Amino acid sequence: MELELGLALPSSDLMMEKSTFCKKRRFDEVLDENTVTLPLFMQREEDSDSDRGFERSSEELNFGGGRVIVGWPPVKLSRRRTSCVKVNMEGIAIGRKVDLSLHDSYQALFLTLYTMFPKKQHEEEDGAYNSYKVTYEDEEGDWMLVGDVPWEAFIKSAKRLKIITY
Amino acid sequence: MTYFPDEVVEHIFDFLSSHRDRNNVSTVCKAWYLVEQLSRLRVFVGNCYAVRPERVMARFPGMKCLTVKGKPHFADFNLVPHDWGGDALPWIETAARCCPGLEELRLKRMVVSDESLELLARAFPNFKSLVLISCEGFSTDGLAEIATHCRGLRELDLQENEVEDHGRQWLSCFPDSCTSLVSLNFACLKGEVNTSALERLVARCQNLRCLKLNRAISIESLIKILARAPNLVELGTGSFTADHRTEAYQNLLNAFYKCNSIRNLSGFWDAAPRYLQAIYSICSSLTVLNLSYAPAIQVNDLIKMIRHCFKLQKLWVLDSIGDKGLAAVACACKELQELRVFPSDVYGTGIAAVTEEGLVAISSGCPKLNSLLYFCHQMTNAALITVAKNCPHFTRFRLCILDPVKPDPISNEPLDEGFGAIVKSCKDLKRLSLSGLLTDKVFLYIGMYASRLEMLSIAFAGESDKGMVYVLNGCKNLKKLEIRDSPFGDAALLENVGKYETMRSLWMSSCDVTQGGCKALAAKMPRLNVEVINEREESDEMVENPSDMHRVEKMYVYRTLTGPRDDAPDFVWTF
């Protein structure tokens, strides 16, 4: 499946431009009917003390039908698998990191990726419209195209991402 | 008892290994107290704020091994703010002055700075063993100090600590003359280590029996290490994945063939299924297997492996094992005593992994089961009643239903009867964690039957103060009570204030206890520290206009000989 990332300039209207950025029909075809909507805000163990004042940690949010609660389920930090993966883009030396667990769908992920690697960094001289593919390395070390498997399976197996030109 | 010389009494006391037994004999009479205090070698301090280090070391001048615990248990789940306390330095400093013969130090949930580790490394010439569990505050620089200066170090055991990575050179700090290591566990370190230094260290420490590698160690390195340490008994495998597409498999197989002594396996972080087959040859000797950090292992590969593990006593897995996998465990592992099933999908997006069926299967297949930690999506009363009947020997029973107020999905009732059956049947139960929909009734049962219970964890349970009161009045051996998000208030808190002096500590968060209640408790019981943790932005307002009616967000009460602690941060108020 080809993923075409629209190259609009980054702006605060990014959310409004989502429809041009992500061709919704294609995603609907590919993804499961039952994608679960994850909350985008969670209590993060990595939060430093300075953040605590702003993020009221006892907010209750959607938890697969219930709520997300601080310190629940009671597992130690070391067991909360970090869902951060490195992202590199072809031709750009400095990579980024993205937390997969803060996204509920491929759509949301691509939005974040687009924000991280805006057009200015990779504009072709002739202004040609570039297509990109997002690929990932799975647990067996193979590079696969993002989007083929259900989202839940993807976040468990993805080790890192690479955006390549097509 | 007729007259015995002190040496004889002391010799008799040598047979008492538990600190509780020693505490008891020391209260019999003055003579016994004196003999006991001079001969106690292993000292246990369950709460670092209950007593001052000076007092401990004055009483036990012969101390060789010290264990100290710091933060309350709920700190593991992020409920205790970062700078709350639990500093290890005062203990290490005092020991350096008073007990320089110290050989072993075990710390749990304490803040250990690099400065503390440096002092530890230099102040104790006979130091042999350092065990740090769930600690934080140090970096690999501190470890470098330990490696450099502790001549004759036998054990460095780092379990689930938060360690800052300042580079890989710490391991190279073990001098060439260091050949004494018996146990090295650095599995919790995130950074890389110098693998050739590690291989050389392993090669020269011929007595090494326990080695737990971190995730940064690949299969290629593991193979080289195993070649140099064929007598290992406990192994943490590292990532268990190959750096390159080399033919690691055959080499791995050969390496494990030679390791006839391995009884305890853990690690497997990135284990790909094909490498698991390499360990089938040692599975039949294993007594402990920890696969709880190995999310990539599929059920069917797990089952194939488990079938060989007929001597297994302790198994830790992820809930991706499913009820089907647990049924396979029940068939194969007849010696199983401890099972822990951790959630693989902490954010709750996946399909249900294990249910009550898996637990029932285990209970009927593994009659020796006595310790359980089980994260699941649902539980029924019928299943718990069956489990209680099949396994009356539980000493530790911790059930965590991921939706914390979920009723029995079949009957839609609370799980009071199920847990009631557990406490009634398991007369030796020492530790219990509850979850699911629960009324006050479950606490009535606990108060009535759980007479040996020492630690109870409650979350989102109960309906009224009566629940907590049943427990306080009933469980005569209760030492630690921790409660969160339950409707217990001042009336319950103040019902039996004397009880708290018989316990190590009480934690209550997001309950209905008010500031007034805390003050009243503190006023009645001067030998308790009643600490309230205030993290809110409104705390300034509260200081200016404190109201006894304000609900307290987090309260920690513990008996102490020292009075209010002098290192309490701003957000901790002691009443």
PDB file of N, CA, C and O in Angstrom, chain A residues 36 38 42-45 49 52-53 56 63-64 67 69-81 101 139-142 152 155-156 159, chain B residues 76-79 82-83 134 160 162 245 270 273 292-293 295 316 342-343 346-349 375 400-405 459-460 484 535-537:
ATOM      1  N   VAL A  36      -9.517   0.542  18.078  1.00  0.00           N
ATOM      2  CA  VAL A  36      -9.856   1.095  19.390  1.00  0.00           C
ATOM      3  C   VAL A  36      -9.310   2.505  19.474  1.00  0.00           C
ATOM      4  O   VAL A  36      -8.192   2.759  19.076  1.00  0.00           O
ATOM      5  N   LEU A  38      -7.609   5.124  21.418  1.00  0.00           N
ATOM      6  CA  LEU A  38      -6.823   5.277  22.632  1.00  0.00           C
ATOM      7  C   LEU A  38      -6.842   6.727  23.058  1.00  0.00           C
ATOM      8  O   LEU A  38      -6.844   7.609  22.220  1.00  0.00           O
ATOM      9  N   MET A  42      -1.985  10.476  28.602  1.00  0.00           N
ATOM     10  CA  MET A  42      -1.876   9.477  29.637  1.00  0.00           C
ATOM     11  C   MET A  42      -0.923   9.997  30.686  1.00  0.00           C
ATOM     12  O   MET A  42      -0.066  10.789  30.385  1.00  0.00           O
ATOM     13  N   GLN A  43      -1.012   9.474  31.861  1.00  0.00           N
ATOM     14  CA  GLN A  43       0.017   9.736  32.847  1.00  0.00           C
ATOM     15  C   GLN A  43       1.262   8.993  32.390  1.00  0.00           C
ATOM     16  O   GLN A  43       1.236   7.799  32.166  1.00  0.00           O
ATOM     17  N   ARG A  44       2.346   9.700  32.233  1.00  0.00           N
ATOM     18  CA  ARG A  44       3.568   9.086  31.762  1.00  0.00           C
ATOM     19  C   ARG A  44       4.546   9.000  32.917  1.00  0.00           C
ATOM     20  O   ARG A  44       4.781   9.963  33.610  1.00  0.00           O
ATOM     21  N   GLU A  45       5.148   7.860  33.077  1.00  0.00           N
ATOM     22  CA  GLU A  45       6.131   7.697  34.141  1.00  0.00           C
ATOM     23  C   GLU A  45       7.329   8.600  33.933  1.00  0.00           C
ATOM     24  O   GLU A  45       7.992   8.978  34.876  1.00  0.00           O
ATOM     25  N   ASP A  49       9.139  16.085  37.637  1.00  0.00           N
ATOM     26  CA  ASP A  49       8.346  16.767  38.657  1.00  0.00           C
ATOM     27  C   ASP A  49       7.765  18.069  38.146  1.00  0.00           C
ATOM     28  O   ASP A  49       6.672  18.458  38.512  1.00  0.00           O
ATOM     29  N   ARG A  52       4.411  17.864  36.675  1.00  0.00           N
ATOM     30  CA  ARG A  52       3.309  17.339  37.465  1.00  0.00           C
ATOM     31  C   ARG A  52       2.233  18.368  37.754  1.00  0.00           C
ATOM     32  O   ARG A  52       1.061  18.065  37.808  1.00  0.00           O
ATOM     33  N   GLY A  53       2.657  19.605  37.945  1.00  0.00           N
ATOM     34  CA  GLY A  53       1.668  20.625  38.270  1.00  0.00           C
ATOM     35  C   GLY A  53       0.666  20.832  37.156  1.00  0.00           C
ATOM     36  O   GLY A  53      -0.476  21.172  37.410  1.00  0.00           O
ATOM     37  N   ARG A  56      -2.642  17.081  35.661  1.00  0.00           N
ATOM     38  CA  ARG A  56      -3.289  16.557  36.840  1.00  0.00           C
ATOM     39  C   ARG A  56      -3.424  15.070  36.679  1.00  0.00           C
ATOM     40  O   ARG A  56      -4.199  14.592  35.877  1.00  0.00           O
ATOM     41  N   PHE A  63     -10.486   4.021  28.847  1.00  0.00           N
ATOM     42  CA  PHE A  63      -9.611   2.871  29.007  1.00  0.00           C
ATOM     43  C   PHE A  63     -10.354   1.683  28.449  1.00  0.00           C
ATOM     44  O   PHE A  63     -11.074   0.998  29.172  1.00  0.00           O
ATOM     45  N   GLY A  64     -10.243   1.482  27.167  1.00  0.00           N
ATOM     46  CA  GLY A  64     -10.936   0.371  26.512  1.00  0.00           C
ATOM     47  C   GLY A  64     -12.349   0.215  27.023  1.00  0.00           C
ATOM     48  O   GLY A  64     -12.792  -0.879  27.304  1.00  0.00           O
ATOM     49  N   ARG A  67     -11.601   3.358  32.407  1.00  0.00           N
ATOM     50  CA  ARG A  67     -10.839   4.579  32.654  1.00  0.00           C
ATOM     51  C   ARG A  67      -9.342   4.291  32.740  1.00  0.00           C
ATOM     52  O   ARG A  67      -8.949   3.194  33.091  1.00  0.00           O
ATOM     53  N   ILE A  69      -6.215   5.222  34.905  1.00  0.00           N
ATOM     54  CA  ILE A  69      -6.021   5.764  36.239  1.00  0.00           C
ATOM     55  C   ILE A  69      -4.534   5.725  36.565  1.00  0.00           C
ATOM     56  O   ILE A  69      -3.824   4.826  36.139  1.00  0.00           O
ATOM     57  N   VAL A  70      -4.091   6.710  37.332  1.00  0.00           N
ATOM     58  CA  VAL A  70      -2.681   6.741  37.715  1.00  0.00           C
ATOM     59  C   VAL A  70      -2.303   5.465  38.448  1.00  0.00           C
ATOM     60  O   VAL A  70      -3.023   5.010  39.326  1.00  0.00           O
ATOM     61  N   GLY A  71      -1.154   4.935  38.085  1.00  0.00           N
ATOM     62  CA  GLY A  71      -0.641   3.783  38.809  1.00  0.00           C
ATOM     63  C   GLY A  71      -1.495   2.535  38.649  1.00  0.00           C
ATOM     64  O   GLY A  71      -1.444   1.626  39.478  1.00  0.00           O
ATOM     65  N   TRP A  72      -2.293   2.484  37.588  1.00  0.00           N
ATOM     66  CA  TRP A  72      -3.118   1.297  37.357  1.00  0.00           C
ATOM     67  C   TRP A  72      -2.970   0.858  35.915  1.00  0.00           C
ATOM     68  O   TRP A  72      -3.028   1.683  35.041  1.00  0.00           O
ATOM     69  N   PRO A  73      -2.834  -0.399  35.625  1.00  0.00           N
ATOM     70  CA  PRO A  73      -2.663  -1.504  36.571  1.00  0.00           C
ATOM     71  C   PRO A  73      -1.340  -1.395  37.321  1.00  0.00           C
ATOM     72  O   PRO A  73      -0.412  -0.754  36.834  1.00  0.00           O
ATOM     73  N   PRO A  74      -1.287  -2.006  38.475  1.00  0.00           N
ATOM     74  CA  PRO A  74      -0.096  -1.867  39.325  1.00  0.00           C
ATOM     75  C   PRO A  74       1.086  -2.676  38.806  1.00  0.00           C
ATOM     76  O   PRO A  74       1.386  -3.764  39.282  1.00  0.00           O
ATOM     77  N   VAL A  75       1.751  -2.115  37.799  1.00  0.00           N
ATOM     78  CA  VAL A  75       2.981  -2.749  37.333  1.00  0.00           C
ATOM     79  C   VAL A  75       4.116  -1.750  37.473  1.00  0.00           C
ATOM     80  O   VAL A  75       3.919  -0.556  37.329  1.00  0.00           O
ATOM     81  N   LYS A  76       5.299  -2.283  37.726  1.00  0.00           N
ATOM     82  CA  LYS A  76       6.457  -1.425  37.916  1.00  0.00           C
ATOM     83  C   LYS A  76       6.853  -0.766  36.598  1.00  0.00           C
ATOM     84  O   LYS A  76       6.563  -1.268  35.525  1.00  0.00           O
ATOM     85  N   LEU A  77       7.567   0.323  36.740  1.00  0.00           N
ATOM     86  CA  LEU A  77       8.054   1.082  35.595  1.00  0.00           C
ATOM     87  C   LEU A  77       8.777   0.209  34.592  1.00  0.00           C
ATOM     88  O   LEU A  77       8.589   0.320  33.386  1.00  0.00           O
ATOM     89  N   SER A  78       9.592  -0.696  35.084  1.00  0.00           N
ATOM     90  CA  SER A  78      10.415  -1.500  34.190  1.00  0.00           C
ATOM     91  C   SER A  78       9.573  -2.408  33.306  1.00  0.00           C
ATOM     92  O   SER A  78      10.026  -2.888  32.280  1.00  0.00           O
ATOM     93  N   ARG A  79       8.335  -2.632  33.716  1.00  0.00           N
ATOM     94  CA  ARG A  79       7.477  -3.514  32.925  1.00  0.00           C
ATOM     95  C   ARG A  79       6.628  -2.760  31.934  1.00  0.00           C
ATOM     96  O   ARG A  79       6.059  -3.351  31.036  1.00  0.00           O
ATOM     97  N   ARG A  80       6.500  -1.456  32.153  1.00  0.00           N
ATOM     98  CA  ARG A  80       5.718  -0.693  31.183  1.00  0.00           C
ATOM     99  C   ARG A  80       6.611  -0.548  29.968  1.00  0.00           C
ATOM    100  O   ARG A  80       7.478   0.294  29.913  1.00  0.00           O
ATOM    101  N   ARG A  81       6.377  -1.393  29.021  1.00  0.00           N
ATOM    102  CA  ARG A  81       7.256  -1.422  27.851  1.00  0.00           C
ATOM    103  C   ARG A  81       7.275  -0.067  27.187  1.00  0.00           C
ATOM    104  O   ARG A  81       6.222   0.492  26.905  1.00  0.00           O
ATOM    105  N   SER A 101       2.490   4.360  21.616  1.00  0.00           N
ATOM    106  CA  SER A 101       1.311   4.132  22.450  1.00  0.00           C
ATOM    107  C   SER A 101       0.432   5.370  22.573  1.00  0.00           C
ATOM    108  O   SER A 101      -0.704   5.293  23.015  1.00  0.00           O
ATOM    109  N   GLU A 139      10.225  -7.427  14.726  1.00  0.00           N
ATOM    110  CA  GLU A 139      11.018  -8.109  15.760  1.00  0.00           C
ATOM    111  C   GLU A 139      11.988  -9.123  15.180  1.00  0.00           C
ATOM    112  O   GLU A 139      12.905  -9.558  15.853  1.00  0.00           O
ATOM    113  N   GLU A 140      11.785  -9.489  13.905  1.00  0.00           N
ATOM    114  CA  GLU A 140      12.718 -10.447  13.304  1.00  0.00           C
ATOM    115  C   GLU A 140      13.807  -9.742  12.521  1.00  0.00           C
ATOM    116  O   GLU A 140      14.621 -10.385  11.873  1.00  0.00           O
ATOM    117  N   GLY A 141      13.797  -8.404  12.554  1.00  0.00           N
ATOM    118  CA  GLY A 141      14.845  -7.669  11.872  1.00  0.00           C
ATOM    119  C   GLY A 141      14.548  -7.362  10.418  1.00  0.00           C
ATOM    120  O   GLY A 141      15.386  -6.833   9.698  1.00  0.00           O
ATOM    121  N   ASP A 142      13.332  -7.689   9.985  1.00  0.00           N
ATOM    122  CA  ASP A 142      12.990  -7.431   8.582  1.00  0.00           C
ATOM    123  C   ASP A 142      12.323  -6.067   8.439  1.00  0.00           C
ATOM    124  O   ASP A 142      11.584  -5.627   9.313  1.00  0.00           O
ATOM    125  N   GLU A 152      -2.802  -2.728  16.304  1.00  0.00           N
ATOM    126  CA  GLU A 152      -2.359  -3.316  17.573  1.00  0.00           C
ATOM    127  C   GLU A 152      -1.172  -4.254  17.373  1.00  0.00           C
ATOM    128  O   GLU A 152      -0.259  -4.300  18.189  1.00  0.00           O
ATOM    129  N   ILE A 155       2.068  -2.044  16.634  1.00  0.00           N
ATOM    130  CA  ILE A 155       2.796  -1.393  17.730  1.00  0.00           C
ATOM    131  C   ILE A 155       3.561  -2.392  18.575  1.00  0.00           C
ATOM    132  O   ILE A 155       4.551  -2.047  19.211  1.00  0.00           O
ATOM    133  N   LYS A 156       3.138  -3.634  18.584  1.00  0.00           N
ATOM    134  CA  LYS A 156       3.881  -4.633  19.356  1.00  0.00           C
ATOM    135  C   LYS A 156       5.152  -5.068  18.638  1.00  0.00           C
ATOM    136  O   LYS A 156       6.127  -5.450  19.258  1.00  0.00           O
ATOM    137  N   LYS A 159      10.088  -1.993  15.768  1.00  0.00           N
ATOM    138  CA  LYS A 159      11.260  -1.637  16.561  1.00  0.00           C
ATOM    139  C   LYS A 159      11.746  -0.236  16.201  1.00  0.00           C
ATOM    140  O   LYS A 159      12.233   0.501  17.033  1.00  0.00           O
TER     141      LYS A 159
ATOM    142  N   ASP B  76       6.137   1.998  43.776  1.00  0.00           N
ATOM    143  CA  ASP B  76       6.394   1.235  42.546  1.00  0.00           C
ATOM    144  C   ASP B  76       5.458   1.637  41.421  1.00  0.00           C
ATOM    145  O   ASP B  76       5.758   1.423  40.251  1.00  0.00           O
ATOM    146  N   PHE B  77       4.295   2.157  41.772  1.00  0.00           N
ATOM    147  CA  PHE B  77       3.281   2.472  40.760  1.00  0.00           C
ATOM    148  C   PHE B  77       3.101   3.967  40.624  1.00  0.00           C
ATOM    149  O   PHE B  77       2.023   4.445  40.282  1.00  0.00           O
ATOM    150  N   ASN B  78       4.146   4.686  40.944  1.00  0.00           N
ATOM    151  CA  ASN B  78       4.137   6.121  40.707  1.00  0.00           C
ATOM    152  C   ASN B  78       3.239   6.920  41.628  1.00  0.00           C
ATOM    153  O   ASN B  78       2.880   8.052  41.303  1.00  0.00           O
ATOM    154  N   LEU B  79       2.848   6.367  42.761  1.00  0.00           N
ATOM    155  CA  LEU B  79       1.954   7.104  43.646  1.00  0.00           C
ATOM    156  C   LEU B  79       2.708   7.946  44.675  1.00  0.00           C
ATOM    157  O   LEU B  79       2.112   8.726  45.398  1.00  0.00           O
ATOM    158  N   HIS B  82       8.536  12.047  43.574  1.00  0.00           N
ATOM    159  CA  HIS B  82       9.933  11.736  43.360  1.00  0.00           C
ATOM    160  C   HIS B  82      10.852  12.005  44.541  1.00  0.00           C
ATOM    161  O   HIS B  82      11.670  11.174  44.901  1.00  0.00           O
ATOM    162  N   ASP B  83      10.716  13.186  45.172  1.00  0.00           N
ATOM    163  CA  ASP B  83      11.675  13.519  46.233  1.00  0.00           C
ATOM    164  C   ASP B  83      11.170  13.197  47.625  1.00  0.00           C
ATOM    165  O   ASP B  83      11.538  13.874  48.588  1.00  0.00           O
ATOM    166  N   SER B 134      14.814  -1.962  43.263  1.00  0.00           N
ATOM    167  CA  SER B 134      13.901  -0.830  43.039  1.00  0.00           C
ATOM    168  C   SER B 134      14.438   0.464  43.635  1.00  0.00           C
ATOM    169  O   SER B 134      13.679   1.257  44.178  1.00  0.00           O
ATOM    170  N   GLU B 160      15.844  -4.215  39.031  1.00  0.00           N
ATOM    171  CA  GLU B 160      14.796  -3.239  38.713  1.00  0.00           C
ATOM    172  C   GLU B 160      15.075  -1.845  39.262  1.00  0.00           C
ATOM    173  O   GLU B 160      14.177  -1.180  39.775  1.00  0.00           O
ATOM    174  N   GLU B 162      16.467   2.200  38.731  1.00  0.00           N
ATOM    175  CA  GLU B 162      16.577   3.238  37.705  1.00  0.00           C
ATOM    176  C   GLU B 162      18.006   3.755  37.750  1.00  0.00           C
ATOM    177  O   GLU B 162      18.381   4.477  38.665  1.00  0.00           O
ATOM    178  N   ARG B 245      22.940 -11.296  10.747  1.00  0.00           N
ATOM    179  CA  ARG B 245      22.305 -12.539  10.317  1.00  0.00           C
ATOM    180  C   ARG B 245      23.331 -13.652  10.242  1.00  0.00           C
ATOM    181  O   ARG B 245      23.504 -14.290   9.236  1.00  0.00           O
ATOM    182  N   ASP B 270      14.317  -9.755  23.424  1.00  0.00           N
ATOM    183  CA  ASP B 270      13.877  -9.665  22.034  1.00  0.00           C
ATOM    184  C   ASP B 270      13.866 -11.020  21.367  1.00  0.00           C
ATOM    185  O   ASP B 270      13.984 -11.121  20.147  1.00  0.00           O
ATOM    186  N   PRO B 273      11.583 -16.579  17.973  1.00  0.00           N
ATOM    187  CA  PRO B 273      11.229 -17.971  18.231  1.00  0.00           C
ATOM    188  C   PRO B 273      12.324 -18.975  17.868  1.00  0.00           C
ATOM    189  O   PRO B 273      12.544 -19.934  18.594  1.00  0.00           O
ATOM    190  N   SER B 292       8.905 -12.955  31.493  1.00  0.00           N
ATOM    191  CA  SER B 292       7.971 -11.839  31.586  1.00  0.00           C
ATOM    192  C   SER B 292       8.462 -10.580  30.896  1.00  0.00           C
ATOM    193  O   SER B 292       7.749  -9.588  30.823  1.00  0.00           O
ATOM    194  N   TYR B 293       9.690 -10.613  30.384  1.00  0.00           N
ATOM    195  CA  TYR B 293      10.173  -9.480  29.604  1.00  0.00           C
ATOM    196  C   TYR B 293      10.315  -9.855  28.139  1.00  0.00           C
ATOM    197  O   TYR B 293      11.046  -9.220  27.393  1.00  0.00           O
ATOM    198  N   PRO B 295       8.051 -10.205  25.159  1.00  0.00           N
ATOM    199  CA  PRO B 295       6.748 -10.119  24.486  1.00  0.00           C
ATOM    200  C   PRO B 295       6.706 -10.752  23.109  1.00  0.00           C
ATOM    201  O   PRO B 295       5.643 -11.026  22.593  1.00  0.00           O
ATOM    202  N   TRP B 316       7.410 -17.060  35.572  1.00  0.00           N
ATOM    203  CA  TRP B 316       6.895 -15.706  35.363  1.00  0.00           C
ATOM    204  C   TRP B 316       6.693 -15.549  33.862  1.00  0.00           C
ATOM    205  O   TRP B 316       7.632 -15.747  33.082  1.00  0.00           O
ATOM    206  N   PHE B 342       1.980 -11.470  34.031  1.00  0.00           N
ATOM    207  CA  PHE B 342       1.989 -10.012  33.913  1.00  0.00           C
ATOM    208  C   PHE B 342       1.219  -9.568  32.676  1.00  0.00           C
ATOM    209  O   PHE B 342       1.154 -10.291  31.680  1.00  0.00           O
ATOM    210  N   PRO B 343       0.693  -8.339  32.704  1.00  0.00           N
ATOM    211  CA  PRO B 343      -0.055  -7.872  31.531  1.00  0.00           C
ATOM    212  C   PRO B 343       0.908  -7.473  30.422  1.00  0.00           C
ATOM    213  O   PRO B 343       1.857  -6.730  30.654  1.00  0.00           O
ATOM    214  N   VAL B 346      -0.381  -3.120  28.614  1.00  0.00           N
ATOM    215  CA  VAL B 346      -0.731  -2.301  29.767  1.00  0.00           C
ATOM    216  C   VAL B 346      -1.787  -1.254  29.465  1.00  0.00           C
ATOM    217  O   VAL B 346      -2.535  -0.841  30.336  1.00  0.00           O
ATOM    218  N   TYR B 347      -1.869  -0.825  28.231  1.00  0.00           N
ATOM    219  CA  TYR B 347      -2.832   0.218  27.905  1.00  0.00           C
ATOM    220  C   TYR B 347      -4.186  -0.335  27.474  1.00  0.00           C
ATOM    221  O   TYR B 347      -5.047   0.390  27.034  1.00  0.00           O
ATOM    222  N   GLY B 348      -4.336  -1.617  27.599  1.00  0.00           N
ATOM    223  CA  GLY B 348      -5.675  -2.205  27.474  1.00  0.00           C
ATOM    224  C   GLY B 348      -6.290  -2.192  26.096  1.00  0.00           C
ATOM    225  O   GLY B 348      -7.498  -2.124  25.952  1.00  0.00           O
ATOM    226  N   THR B 349      -5.474  -2.239  25.082  1.00  0.00           N
ATOM    227  CA  THR B 349      -6.072  -2.178  23.752  1.00  0.00           C
ATOM    228  C   THR B 349      -6.333  -3.547  23.148  1.00  0.00           C
ATOM    229  O   THR B 349      -7.030  -3.670  22.168  1.00  0.00           O
ATOM    230  N   PHE B 375      -2.546 -11.104  36.585  1.00  0.00           N
ATOM    231  CA  PHE B 375      -3.245  -9.992  35.933  1.00  0.00           C
ATOM    232  C   PHE B 375      -4.166 -10.592  34.883  1.00  0.00           C
ATOM    233  O   PHE B 375      -3.708 -11.344  34.020  1.00  0.00           O
ATOM    234  N   CYS B 400      -5.110  -9.236  40.066  1.00  0.00           N
ATOM    235  CA  CYS B 400      -5.359  -7.902  39.558  1.00  0.00           C
ATOM    236  C   CYS B 400      -6.217  -7.983  38.304  1.00  0.00           C
ATOM    237  O   CYS B 400      -5.739  -8.372  37.234  1.00  0.00           O
ATOM    238  N   ILE B 401      -7.470  -7.609  38.455  1.00  0.00           N
ATOM    239  CA  ILE B 401      -8.368  -7.548  37.305  1.00  0.00           C
ATOM    240  C   ILE B 401      -8.183  -6.172  36.696  1.00  0.00           C
ATOM    241  O   ILE B 401      -8.294  -5.151  37.395  1.00  0.00           O
ATOM    242  N   LEU B 402      -7.884  -6.140  35.416  1.00  0.00           N
ATOM    243  CA  LEU B 402      -7.436  -4.882  34.810  1.00  0.00           C
ATOM    244  C   LEU B 402      -8.472  -3.767  34.883  1.00  0.00           C
ATOM    245  O   LEU B 402      -8.113  -2.607  35.050  1.00  0.00           O
ATOM    246  N   ASP B 403      -9.741  -4.090  34.756  1.00  0.00           N
ATOM    247  CA  ASP B 403     -10.768  -3.103  35.044  1.00  0.00           C
ATOM    248  C   ASP B 403     -11.067  -3.244  36.532  1.00  0.00           C
ATOM    249  O   ASP B 403     -11.662  -4.234  36.965  1.00  0.00           O
ATOM    250  N   PRO B 404     -10.652  -2.260  37.336  1.00  0.00           N
ATOM    251  CA  PRO B 404     -10.581  -2.496  38.782  1.00  0.00           C
ATOM    252  C   PRO B 404     -11.902  -2.695  39.510  1.00  0.00           C
ATOM    253  O   PRO B 404     -11.905  -3.132  40.659  1.00  0.00           O
ATOM    254  N   VAL B 405     -13.018  -2.384  38.867  1.00  0.00           N
ATOM    255  CA  VAL B 405     -14.292  -2.577  39.575  1.00  0.00           C
ATOM    256  C   VAL B 405     -15.198  -3.548  38.829  1.00  0.00           C
ATOM    257  O   VAL B 405     -16.427  -3.449  38.897  1.00  0.00           O
ATOM    258  N   ALA B 459      -7.718  -1.774  46.461  1.00  0.00           N
ATOM    259  CA  ALA B 459      -7.892  -0.708  45.473  1.00  0.00           C
ATOM    260  C   ALA B 459      -9.324  -0.719  44.980  1.00  0.00           C
ATOM    261  O   ALA B 459      -9.831  -1.757  44.575  1.00  0.00           O
ATOM    262  N   PHE B 460      -9.971   0.439  44.996  1.00  0.00           N
ATOM    263  CA  PHE B 460     -11.320   0.588  44.440  1.00  0.00           C
ATOM    264  C   PHE B 460     -12.284  -0.424  45.040  1.00  0.00           C
ATOM    265  O   PHE B 460     -13.055  -1.063  44.323  1.00  0.00           O
ATOM    266  N   ARG B 484      -6.069   2.309  48.222  1.00  0.00           N
ATOM    267  CA  ARG B 484      -6.235   3.439  47.309  1.00  0.00           C
ATOM    268  C   ARG B 484      -7.650   3.464  46.778  1.00  0.00           C
ATOM    269  O   ARG B 484      -8.266   2.413  46.579  1.00  0.00           O
ATOM    270  N   GLU B 535       0.464  17.429  46.908  1.00  0.00           N
ATOM    271  CA  GLU B 535       1.127  17.805  45.666  1.00  0.00           C
ATOM    272  C   GLU B 535       0.418  18.896  44.906  1.00  0.00           C
ATOM    273  O   GLU B 535       0.920  19.411  43.937  1.00  0.00           O
ATOM    274  N   ARG B 536      -0.789  19.204  45.353  1.00  0.00           N
ATOM    275  CA  ARG B 536      -1.589  20.103  44.528  1.00  0.00           C
ATOM    276  C   ARG B 536      -1.031  21.512  44.472  1.00  0.00           C
ATOM    277  O   ARG B 536      -0.378  21.971  45.376  1.00  0.00           O
ATOM    278  N   GLU B 537      -1.443  22.232  43.403  1.00  0.00           N
ATOM    279  CA  GLU B 537      -1.111  23.648  43.273  1.00  0.00           C
ATOM    280  C   GLU B 537      -1.772  24.435  44.382  1.00  0.00           C
ATOM    281  O   GLU B 537      -1.269  25.437  44.832  1.00  0.00           O
TER     282      GLU B 537
END
